[in-house]
XYZ file of C-alpha atoms in Angstrom:
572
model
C -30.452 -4.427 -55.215
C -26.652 -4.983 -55.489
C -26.299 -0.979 -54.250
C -28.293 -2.179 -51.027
C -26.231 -5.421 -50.800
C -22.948 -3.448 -50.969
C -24.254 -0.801 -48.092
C -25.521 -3.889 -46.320
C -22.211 -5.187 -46.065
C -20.289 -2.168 -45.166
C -22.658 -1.827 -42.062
C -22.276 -5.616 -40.819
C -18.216 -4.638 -41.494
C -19.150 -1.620 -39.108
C -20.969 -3.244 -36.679
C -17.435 -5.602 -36.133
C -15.193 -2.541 -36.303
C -17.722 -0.956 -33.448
C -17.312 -4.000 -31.133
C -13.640 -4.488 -31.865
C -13.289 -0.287 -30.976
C -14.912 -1.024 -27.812
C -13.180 -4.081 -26.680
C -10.103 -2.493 -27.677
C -11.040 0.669 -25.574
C -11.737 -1.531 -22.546
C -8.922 -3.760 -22.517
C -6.771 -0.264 -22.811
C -8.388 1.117 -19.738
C -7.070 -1.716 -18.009
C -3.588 -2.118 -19.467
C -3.060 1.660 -18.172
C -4.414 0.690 -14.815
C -7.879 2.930 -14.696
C -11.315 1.257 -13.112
C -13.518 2.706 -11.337
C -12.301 3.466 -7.649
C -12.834 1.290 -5.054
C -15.327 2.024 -1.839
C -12.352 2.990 0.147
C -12.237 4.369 3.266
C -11.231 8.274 3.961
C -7.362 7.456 4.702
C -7.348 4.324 1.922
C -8.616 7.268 -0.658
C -5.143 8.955 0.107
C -3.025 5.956 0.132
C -4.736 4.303 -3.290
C -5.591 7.660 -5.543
C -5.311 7.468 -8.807
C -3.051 10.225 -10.319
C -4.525 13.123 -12.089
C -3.715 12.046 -15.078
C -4.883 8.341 -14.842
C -8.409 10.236 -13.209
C -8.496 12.037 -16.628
C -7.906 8.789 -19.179
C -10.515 7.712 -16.806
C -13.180 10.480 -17.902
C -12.135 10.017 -21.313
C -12.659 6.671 -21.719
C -16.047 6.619 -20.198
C -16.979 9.423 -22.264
C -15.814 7.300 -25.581
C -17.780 4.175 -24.169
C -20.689 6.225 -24.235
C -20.476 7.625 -27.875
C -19.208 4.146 -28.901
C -22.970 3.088 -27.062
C -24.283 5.647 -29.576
C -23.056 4.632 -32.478
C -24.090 1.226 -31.899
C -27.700 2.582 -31.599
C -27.390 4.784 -35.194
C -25.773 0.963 -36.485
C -29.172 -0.554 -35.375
C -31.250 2.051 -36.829
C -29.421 1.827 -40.030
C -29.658 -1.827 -40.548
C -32.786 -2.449 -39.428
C -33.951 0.328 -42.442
C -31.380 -1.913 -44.700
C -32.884 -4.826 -44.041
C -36.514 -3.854 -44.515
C -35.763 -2.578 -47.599
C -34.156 -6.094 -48.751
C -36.809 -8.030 -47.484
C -39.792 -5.371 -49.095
C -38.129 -3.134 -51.578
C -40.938 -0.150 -51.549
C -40.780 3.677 -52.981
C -42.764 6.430 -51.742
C -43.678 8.784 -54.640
C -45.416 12.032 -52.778
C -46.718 14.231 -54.928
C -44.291 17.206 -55.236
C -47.162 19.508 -55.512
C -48.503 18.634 -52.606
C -44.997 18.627 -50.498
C -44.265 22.419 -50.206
C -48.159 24.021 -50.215
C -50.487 21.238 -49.545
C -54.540 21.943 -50.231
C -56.165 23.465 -47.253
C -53.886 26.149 -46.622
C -55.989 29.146 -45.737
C -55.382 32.570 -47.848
C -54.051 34.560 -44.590
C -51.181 31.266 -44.791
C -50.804 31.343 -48.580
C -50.816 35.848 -48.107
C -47.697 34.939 -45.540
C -46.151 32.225 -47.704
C -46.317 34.919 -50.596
C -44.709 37.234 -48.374
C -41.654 35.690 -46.852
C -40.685 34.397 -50.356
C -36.668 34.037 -50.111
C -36.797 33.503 -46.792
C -34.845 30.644 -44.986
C -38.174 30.468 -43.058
C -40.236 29.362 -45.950
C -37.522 26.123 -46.213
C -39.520 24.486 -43.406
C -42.606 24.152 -45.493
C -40.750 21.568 -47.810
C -39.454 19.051 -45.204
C -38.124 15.660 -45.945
C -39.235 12.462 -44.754
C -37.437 11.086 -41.433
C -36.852 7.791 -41.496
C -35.640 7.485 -38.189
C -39.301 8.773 -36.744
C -40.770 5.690 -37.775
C -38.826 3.117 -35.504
C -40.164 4.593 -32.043
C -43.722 4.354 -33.099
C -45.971 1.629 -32.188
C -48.819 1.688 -34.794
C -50.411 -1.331 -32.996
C -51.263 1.412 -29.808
C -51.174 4.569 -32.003
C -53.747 3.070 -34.544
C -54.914 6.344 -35.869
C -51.350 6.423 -37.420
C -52.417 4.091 -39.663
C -55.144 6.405 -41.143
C -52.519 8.431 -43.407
C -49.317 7.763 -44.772
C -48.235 11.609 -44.009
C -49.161 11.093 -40.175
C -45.308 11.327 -39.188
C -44.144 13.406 -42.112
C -43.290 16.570 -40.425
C -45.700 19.583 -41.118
C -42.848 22.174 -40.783
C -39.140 20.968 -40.593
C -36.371 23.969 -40.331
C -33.632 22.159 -40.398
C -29.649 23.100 -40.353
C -28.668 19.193 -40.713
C -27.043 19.112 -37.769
C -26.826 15.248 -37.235
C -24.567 13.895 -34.162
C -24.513 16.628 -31.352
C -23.556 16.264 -27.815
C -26.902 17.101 -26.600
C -30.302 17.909 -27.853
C -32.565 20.594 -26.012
C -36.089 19.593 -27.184
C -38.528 22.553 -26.337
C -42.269 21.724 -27.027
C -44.382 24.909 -27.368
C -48.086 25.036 -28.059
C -50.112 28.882 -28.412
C -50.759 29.752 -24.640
C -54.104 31.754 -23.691
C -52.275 34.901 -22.293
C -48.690 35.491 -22.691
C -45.966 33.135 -24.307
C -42.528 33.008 -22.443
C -40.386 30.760 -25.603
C -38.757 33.876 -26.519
C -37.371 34.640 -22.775
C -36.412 31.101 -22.540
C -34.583 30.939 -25.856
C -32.970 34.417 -24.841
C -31.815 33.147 -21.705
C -30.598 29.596 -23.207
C -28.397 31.376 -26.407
C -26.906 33.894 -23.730
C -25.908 30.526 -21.428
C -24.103 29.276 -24.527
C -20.658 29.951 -25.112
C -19.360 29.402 -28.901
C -18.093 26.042 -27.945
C -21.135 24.989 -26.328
C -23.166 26.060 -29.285
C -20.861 23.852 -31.635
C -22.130 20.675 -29.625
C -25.541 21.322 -28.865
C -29.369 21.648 -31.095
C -32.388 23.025 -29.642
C -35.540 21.127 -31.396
C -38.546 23.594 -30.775
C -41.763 21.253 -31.766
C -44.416 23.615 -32.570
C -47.111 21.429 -31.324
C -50.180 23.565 -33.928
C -51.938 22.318 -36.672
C -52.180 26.183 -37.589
C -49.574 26.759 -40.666
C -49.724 30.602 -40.562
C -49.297 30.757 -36.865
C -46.120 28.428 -37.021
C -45.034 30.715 -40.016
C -44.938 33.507 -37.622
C -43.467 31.923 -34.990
C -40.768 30.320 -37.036
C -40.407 34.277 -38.767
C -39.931 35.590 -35.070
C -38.117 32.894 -33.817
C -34.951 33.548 -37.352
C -35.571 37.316 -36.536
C -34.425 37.129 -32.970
C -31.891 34.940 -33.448
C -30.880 34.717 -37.261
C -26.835 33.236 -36.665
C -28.638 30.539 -34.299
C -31.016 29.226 -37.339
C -28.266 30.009 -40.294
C -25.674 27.965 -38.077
C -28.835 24.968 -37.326
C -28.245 25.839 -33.555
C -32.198 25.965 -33.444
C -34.286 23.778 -35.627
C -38.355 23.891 -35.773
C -40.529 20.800 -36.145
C -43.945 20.433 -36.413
C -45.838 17.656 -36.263
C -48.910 16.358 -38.546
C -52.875 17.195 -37.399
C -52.538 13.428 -38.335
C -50.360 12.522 -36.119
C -52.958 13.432 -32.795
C -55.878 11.113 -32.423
C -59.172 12.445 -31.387
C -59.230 13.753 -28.553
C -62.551 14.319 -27.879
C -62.826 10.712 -27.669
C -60.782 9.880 -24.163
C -62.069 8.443 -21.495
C -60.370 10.860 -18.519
C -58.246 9.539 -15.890
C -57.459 10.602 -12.349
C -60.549 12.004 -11.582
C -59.828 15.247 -14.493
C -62.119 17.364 -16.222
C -62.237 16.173 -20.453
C -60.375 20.248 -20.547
C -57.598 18.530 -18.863
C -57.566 14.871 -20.191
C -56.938 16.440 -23.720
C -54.297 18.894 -22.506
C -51.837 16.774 -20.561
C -52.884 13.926 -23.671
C -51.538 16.444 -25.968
C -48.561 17.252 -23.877
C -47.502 13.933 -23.804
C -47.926 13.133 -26.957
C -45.776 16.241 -28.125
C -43.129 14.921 -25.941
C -43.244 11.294 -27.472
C -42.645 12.954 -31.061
C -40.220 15.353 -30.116
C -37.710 12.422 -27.979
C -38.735 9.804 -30.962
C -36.842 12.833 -33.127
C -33.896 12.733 -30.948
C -32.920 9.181 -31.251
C -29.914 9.053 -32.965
C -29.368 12.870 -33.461
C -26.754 13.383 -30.418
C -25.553 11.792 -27.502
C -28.297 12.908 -24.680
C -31.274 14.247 -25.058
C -32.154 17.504 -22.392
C -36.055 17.863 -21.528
C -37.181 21.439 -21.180
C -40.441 23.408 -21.544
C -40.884 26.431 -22.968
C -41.291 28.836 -19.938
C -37.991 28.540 -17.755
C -34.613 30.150 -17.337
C -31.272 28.878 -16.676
C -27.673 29.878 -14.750
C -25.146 30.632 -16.855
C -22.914 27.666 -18.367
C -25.389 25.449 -17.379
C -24.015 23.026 -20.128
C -20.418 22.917 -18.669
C -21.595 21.727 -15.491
C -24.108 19.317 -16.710
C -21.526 17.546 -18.909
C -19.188 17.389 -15.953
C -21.706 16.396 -13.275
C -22.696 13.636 -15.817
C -19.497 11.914 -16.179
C -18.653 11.961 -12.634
C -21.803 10.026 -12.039
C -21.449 7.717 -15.190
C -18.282 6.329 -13.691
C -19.850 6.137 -10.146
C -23.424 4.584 -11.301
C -23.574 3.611 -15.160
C -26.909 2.573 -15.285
C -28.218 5.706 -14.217
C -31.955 6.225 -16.209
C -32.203 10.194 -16.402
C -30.462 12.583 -14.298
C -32.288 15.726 -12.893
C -31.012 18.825 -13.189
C -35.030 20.324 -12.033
C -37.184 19.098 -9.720
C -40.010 20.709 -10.917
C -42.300 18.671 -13.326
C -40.756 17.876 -16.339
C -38.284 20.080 -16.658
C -34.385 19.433 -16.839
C -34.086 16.082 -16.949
C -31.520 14.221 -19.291
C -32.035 10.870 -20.546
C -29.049 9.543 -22.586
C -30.483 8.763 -26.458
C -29.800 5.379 -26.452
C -31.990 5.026 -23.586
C -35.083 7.039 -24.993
C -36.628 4.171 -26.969
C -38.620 2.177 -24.142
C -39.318 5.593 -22.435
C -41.175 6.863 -25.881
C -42.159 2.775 -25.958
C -43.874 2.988 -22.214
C -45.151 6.661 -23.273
C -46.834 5.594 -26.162
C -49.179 2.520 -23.703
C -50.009 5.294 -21.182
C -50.075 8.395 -22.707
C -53.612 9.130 -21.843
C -53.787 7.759 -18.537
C -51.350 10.190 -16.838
C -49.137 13.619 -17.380
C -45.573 13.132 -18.716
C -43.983 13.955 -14.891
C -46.058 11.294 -13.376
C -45.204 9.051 -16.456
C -41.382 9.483 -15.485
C -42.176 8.644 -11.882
C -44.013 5.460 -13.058
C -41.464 4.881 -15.491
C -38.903 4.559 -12.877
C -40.769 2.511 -10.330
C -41.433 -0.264 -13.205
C -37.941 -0.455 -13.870
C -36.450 -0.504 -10.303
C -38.828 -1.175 -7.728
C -41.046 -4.411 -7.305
C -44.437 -4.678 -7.289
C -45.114 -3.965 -3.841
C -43.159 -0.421 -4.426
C -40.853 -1.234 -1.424
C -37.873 -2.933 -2.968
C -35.648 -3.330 -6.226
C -36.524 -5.950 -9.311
C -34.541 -8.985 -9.099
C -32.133 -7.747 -11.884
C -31.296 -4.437 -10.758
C -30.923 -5.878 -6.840
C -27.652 -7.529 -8.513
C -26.315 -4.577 -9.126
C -26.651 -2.779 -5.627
C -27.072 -5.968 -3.088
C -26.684 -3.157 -0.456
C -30.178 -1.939 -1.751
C -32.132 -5.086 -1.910
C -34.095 -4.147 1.364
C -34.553 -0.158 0.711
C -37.630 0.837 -0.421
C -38.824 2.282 -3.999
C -37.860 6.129 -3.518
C -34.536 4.874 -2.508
C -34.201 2.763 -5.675
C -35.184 5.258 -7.749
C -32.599 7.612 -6.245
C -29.844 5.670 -7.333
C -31.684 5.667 -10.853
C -32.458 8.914 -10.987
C -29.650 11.232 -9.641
C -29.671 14.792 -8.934
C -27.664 17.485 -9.116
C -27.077 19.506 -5.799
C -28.946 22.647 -7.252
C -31.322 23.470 -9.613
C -30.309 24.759 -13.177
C -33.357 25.802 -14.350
C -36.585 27.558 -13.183
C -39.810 27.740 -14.123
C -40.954 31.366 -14.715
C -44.510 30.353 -16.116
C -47.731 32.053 -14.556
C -50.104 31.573 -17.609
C -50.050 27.573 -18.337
C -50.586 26.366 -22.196
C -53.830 25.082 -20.614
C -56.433 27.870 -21.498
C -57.921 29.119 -18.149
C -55.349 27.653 -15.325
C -52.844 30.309 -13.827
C -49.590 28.910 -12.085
C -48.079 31.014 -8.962
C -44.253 31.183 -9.868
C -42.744 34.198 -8.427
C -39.084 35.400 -9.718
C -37.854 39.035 -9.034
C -36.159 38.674 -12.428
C -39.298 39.671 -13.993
C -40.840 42.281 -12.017
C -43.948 41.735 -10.689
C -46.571 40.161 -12.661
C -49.670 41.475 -14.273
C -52.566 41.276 -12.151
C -55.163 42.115 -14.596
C -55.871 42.594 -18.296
C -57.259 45.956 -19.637
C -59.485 46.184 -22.057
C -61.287 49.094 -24.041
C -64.918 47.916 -23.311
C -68.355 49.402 -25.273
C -69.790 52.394 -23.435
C -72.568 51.276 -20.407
C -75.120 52.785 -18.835
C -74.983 51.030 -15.680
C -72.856 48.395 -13.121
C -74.223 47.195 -10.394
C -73.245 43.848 -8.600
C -74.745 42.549 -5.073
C -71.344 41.205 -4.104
C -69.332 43.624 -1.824
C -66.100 44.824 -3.376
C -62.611 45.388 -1.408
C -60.933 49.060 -1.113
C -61.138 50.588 -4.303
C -60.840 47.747 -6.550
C -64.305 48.184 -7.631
C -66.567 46.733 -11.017
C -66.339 49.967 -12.910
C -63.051 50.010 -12.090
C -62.619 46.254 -13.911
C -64.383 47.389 -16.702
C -62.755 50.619 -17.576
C -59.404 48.512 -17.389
C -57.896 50.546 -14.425
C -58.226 47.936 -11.684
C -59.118 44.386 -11.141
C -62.722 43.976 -9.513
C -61.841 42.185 -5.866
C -64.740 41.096 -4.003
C -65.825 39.747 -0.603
C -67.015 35.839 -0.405
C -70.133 35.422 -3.177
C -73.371 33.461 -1.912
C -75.926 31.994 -4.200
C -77.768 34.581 -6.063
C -74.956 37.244 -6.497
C -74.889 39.083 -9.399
C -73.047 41.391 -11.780
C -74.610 43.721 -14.010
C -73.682 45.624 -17.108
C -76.798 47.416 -18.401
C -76.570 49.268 -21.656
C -78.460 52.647 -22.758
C -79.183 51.129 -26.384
C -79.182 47.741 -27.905
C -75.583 46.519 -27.986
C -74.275 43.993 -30.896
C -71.354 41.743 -29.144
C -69.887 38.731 -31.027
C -67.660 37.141 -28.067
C -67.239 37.934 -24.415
C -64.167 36.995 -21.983
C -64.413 36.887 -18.276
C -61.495 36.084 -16.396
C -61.364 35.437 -12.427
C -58.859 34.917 -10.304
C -54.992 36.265 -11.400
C -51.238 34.563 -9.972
C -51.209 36.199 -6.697
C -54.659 34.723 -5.674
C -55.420 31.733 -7.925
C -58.410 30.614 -5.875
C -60.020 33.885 -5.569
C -62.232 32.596 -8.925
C -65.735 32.518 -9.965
C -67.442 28.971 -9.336
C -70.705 27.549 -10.112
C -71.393 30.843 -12.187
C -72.862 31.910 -15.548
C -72.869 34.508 -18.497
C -76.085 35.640 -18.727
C -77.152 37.827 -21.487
C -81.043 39.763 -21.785
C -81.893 39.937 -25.885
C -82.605 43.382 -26.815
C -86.137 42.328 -27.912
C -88.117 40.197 -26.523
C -89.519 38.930 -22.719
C -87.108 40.064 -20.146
C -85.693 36.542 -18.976
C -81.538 36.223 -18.585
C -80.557 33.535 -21.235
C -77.310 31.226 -20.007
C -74.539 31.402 -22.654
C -71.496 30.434 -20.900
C -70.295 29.010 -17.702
C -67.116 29.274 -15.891
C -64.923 26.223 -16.395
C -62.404 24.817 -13.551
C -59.599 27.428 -13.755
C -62.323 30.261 -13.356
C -62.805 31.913 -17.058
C -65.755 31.766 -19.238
C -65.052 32.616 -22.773
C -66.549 32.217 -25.580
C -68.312 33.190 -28.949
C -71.689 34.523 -29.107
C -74.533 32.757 -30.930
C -76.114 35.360 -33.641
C -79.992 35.324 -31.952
C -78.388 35.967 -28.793
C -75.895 38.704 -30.195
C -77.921 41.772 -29.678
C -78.479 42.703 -25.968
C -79.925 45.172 -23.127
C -77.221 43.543 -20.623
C -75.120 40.644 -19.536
C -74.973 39.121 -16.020
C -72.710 37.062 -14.236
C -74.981 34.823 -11.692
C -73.447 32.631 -8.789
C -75.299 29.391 -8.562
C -73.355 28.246 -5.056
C -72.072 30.052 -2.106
C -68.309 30.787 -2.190
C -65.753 29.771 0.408
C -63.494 32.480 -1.432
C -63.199 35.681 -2.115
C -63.566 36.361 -6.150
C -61.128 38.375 -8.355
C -62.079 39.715 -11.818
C -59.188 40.013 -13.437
C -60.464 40.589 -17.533
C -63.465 41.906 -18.570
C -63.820 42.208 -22.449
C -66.704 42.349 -24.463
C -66.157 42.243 -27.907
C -68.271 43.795 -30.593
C -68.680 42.590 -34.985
C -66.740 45.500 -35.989
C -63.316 45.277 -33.942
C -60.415 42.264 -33.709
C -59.593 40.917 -30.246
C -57.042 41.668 -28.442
């Protein structure tokens, strides 16, 4: 108790010595003359500028006001931990058993564990509590926190204890149906980089999978591609709890969405809230990026410069964009990420994390009839009082005059839905997926098919199958010449040129190899056009499968994967 008294002290001394610092630092800027410039006209700018060297103190002392702002926030943190240990003194003994290999690991995780023994990989398996994670977290919304005491222990922490960057580049990745694009995006980040850059800067990849041996892997590539990156703690890898997600299969869907959907922009949010809650106190602004875009070269140097020139121009700036698209590239200082996570945390399942930041804005600027500032901020920019919301938010929310970073992503983390993004840096992209499909008798389909990209064609894996508007009662057939055993089939429409060229109101049909000859349903095609799924063992051995339209089509179709999987192979 004394130990805590004495530490308790030293940060109340801190806490003066901070406000002292930053009084000092103003009153300094003004004994030398610097302020932010006047709105003067074009010949008063002349007459009145600053020198250079008065315009650089300038930048410098803004840029110390804002990691003084910092440090005040990691003062906070600290004391309020202090002070809850003073009031309610309690020790966490977890098991150390049950820290590095907890039960429930499967053998093909325990097989990889016992192979990357002396690994720095195998580090991330024993992380250490975060205190820090449990300020941001509202366990009166979150509830299902409550359930376990491990629900924001990290699953998998790599950590190289970097603690007080410049920036933080958090990167949420989750397994994606078709192709993953983290390690172009790394690739292109590292090469952005220069060696000074790197000094200042941690990318936070949240692994966003309850599935130990596939963020084994991932963490095994990820220290193979870029081992000096992880020894150095340029790149760390967090992953959260299964504890930390609620159910759900339990949300009541929003916006008029499918349940598919609900759950996936739910659990993008979500990964988002843990991965900013991380970056509170861990560096001076936190960079929002997903895990399937490239950047221009020293993107860092001109963010950093772009963001003091509009700190000294408009200080209470919320985020700044440096991507219009989505979520992508904007930077919210750290200090500021705590009522973000906050007003994340009451609406995560009512929205996706752009419109979130949209909403965000207009509840913090705008008033309630969207068309003008909140009383408070209208003190700041009287000139604005009478502008409506997007113009408030502008001032808010500034951009840069170009993008520095594009979204290259055609195959979304959402199984099924396909997002047109074309960039000539990557060649054109795949328009179908072959596969090596069991022998057949027979094809036939009612629906007329376009040049040569014909059915057998699909299913030999030469060509994708393009066909002319379906009606009600089309139909695809794949007859067989003996009884076939399959154990999952995948049927994929549509591909990134033509994303609405899909399959709707259709069904998997399958005819049992013994038996009356009636079709039985198995699957149907979702939203984004694919049906895929696992067969059930007294509908496993067949004469045929059918795909049957239901609905007439105001599009053409594309069948862009065809793979029929059988017991004795692995898919591909």
């Amino acid at each position: 108790m004394a130990l805590m008294c004495a530490f308790f002290t030293i940060l109340v001394l801190a806490s003066a010595s901070y406000y002292v610092c930053k009084r000092s630092l103003r009153e300094c800027a003004a004994t030398l003359g610097v302020h932010s410039p006047p709105d003067y006209s074009p010949s008063q700018r002349i007459v009145h500028a600053h020198s250079a060297q008065n315009e650089s103190m300038a930048k410098k002392i803004t840029s110390l006001e804002e990691k003084l702002n910092n440090f005040e926030v990691r003062y906070r943190v600290r004391h309020r931990e202090v002070v809850s240990l003073l009031v309610k003194p309690v020790t966490y003994n977890f098991p150390k058993e049950t820290a590095p290999y907890p039960p429930g690991y499967s053998e093909e995780a325990m097989n990889m564990i016992h192979n990357l023994t002396g690994t720095r990989v195998l580090n991330g398996l024993q992380p250490r509590y975060i205190h820090r994670m449990q300020l941001p977290f509202l366990v009166q919304i979150l509830t299902h926190l409550l359930n376990d005491p491990f629900s924001l222990w990290p699953l998998y922490h790599l950590s190289g204890a970097r603690h007080y960057m410049d920036f933080v580049i958090g990167i949420p990745t989750v397994k994606r149906d078709k192709q993953t694009y983290l390690f172009t995006t790394l690739t292109y980040l590292i090469k952005a980089l220069s060696a000074e850059d790197k000094r200042s800067v941690v990318i936070v990849i949240l692994v966003g999978e309850p599935d130990v041996t596939y963020i084994l892997k991932l963490a095994r590539q990820i220290e193979i591609m870029f081992p000096r990156e992880i020894s150095d703690g340029v790149i760390e890898i967090l992953a959260p709890s299964p504890a930390y997600y609620p159910e759900l299969e339990d949300l009541c869907p929003t916006l008029g969405d499918s349940p598919k959907r609900a759950m996936w922009r739910t659990k993008q949010n979500l990964d988002n809230i843990y991965l900013m809650a991380y970056a509170i106190g861990k560096g001076v602004y936190y960079l929002m990026l997903e895990d399937d875009v490239t950047t221009k070269k020293d993107f860092l140097p001109e963010m950093k410069g772009y963001i003091e020139t509009t700190t000294e121009k408009t200080p209470h700036w919320i985020f700044i964009e440096f991507c219009q698209v989505g979520a992508i590239g904007k930077v919210f200082r750290t200090r500021d990420l705590l009522p973000f996570v906050t007003y994340s945390q009451i609406f995560y399942s009512n929205m996706p994390i752009d419109w979130l930041l949209e909403s965000y804005l207009a509840d913090r600027v705008c008033s309630i009839d969207k068309k003008s500032l909140c009383p408070a901020a209208a003190k700041k920019y009287k000139r604005l009082e009478k502008k409506s919301c997007a113009e408030s938010k502008l001032r808010v929310r500034p951009r840069y005059k170009v993008s520095l970073f594009q979204h290259i992503g055609v195959y979304s983390s959402l199984q099924g839905k396909i997002q047109k993004v074309q960039d000539p840096q990557f060649g054109k992209v795949q328009s179908y997926f072959p596969h090596q499909n069991p022998p057949v008798q027979k094809i036939t389909t009612t629906i007329e098919d376009y040049y040569q990209h014909s059915i057998q064609n699909a299913y030999e894996g030469i060509d994708f199958f393009w066909g002319k508007k379906p009606k009600k009662g089309d139909t695809l057939e794949f007859w067989y010449g003996r009884p076939l055993q399959i154990k999952r089939v995948t049927f994929r429409s549509g591909n990134a040129e033509h994303i609405t060229d899909q399959f709707y109101n259709t069904v998997v049909e399958v005819l049992p190899a013994f038996g009356d000859n009636n079709f039985t349903t198995i699957l149907h095609f979702d939203e984004f056009g694919l049906a895929d799924g696992d067969v059930e063992e007294e509908f496993s051995l067949v004469k045929a499968i059918r795909l049957r339209v239901n609905a007439d089509s105001k599009y053409w179709v594309i069948l862009s994967e065809i793979y029929i999987q059988t017991p004795d192979e692995k898919k591909t």
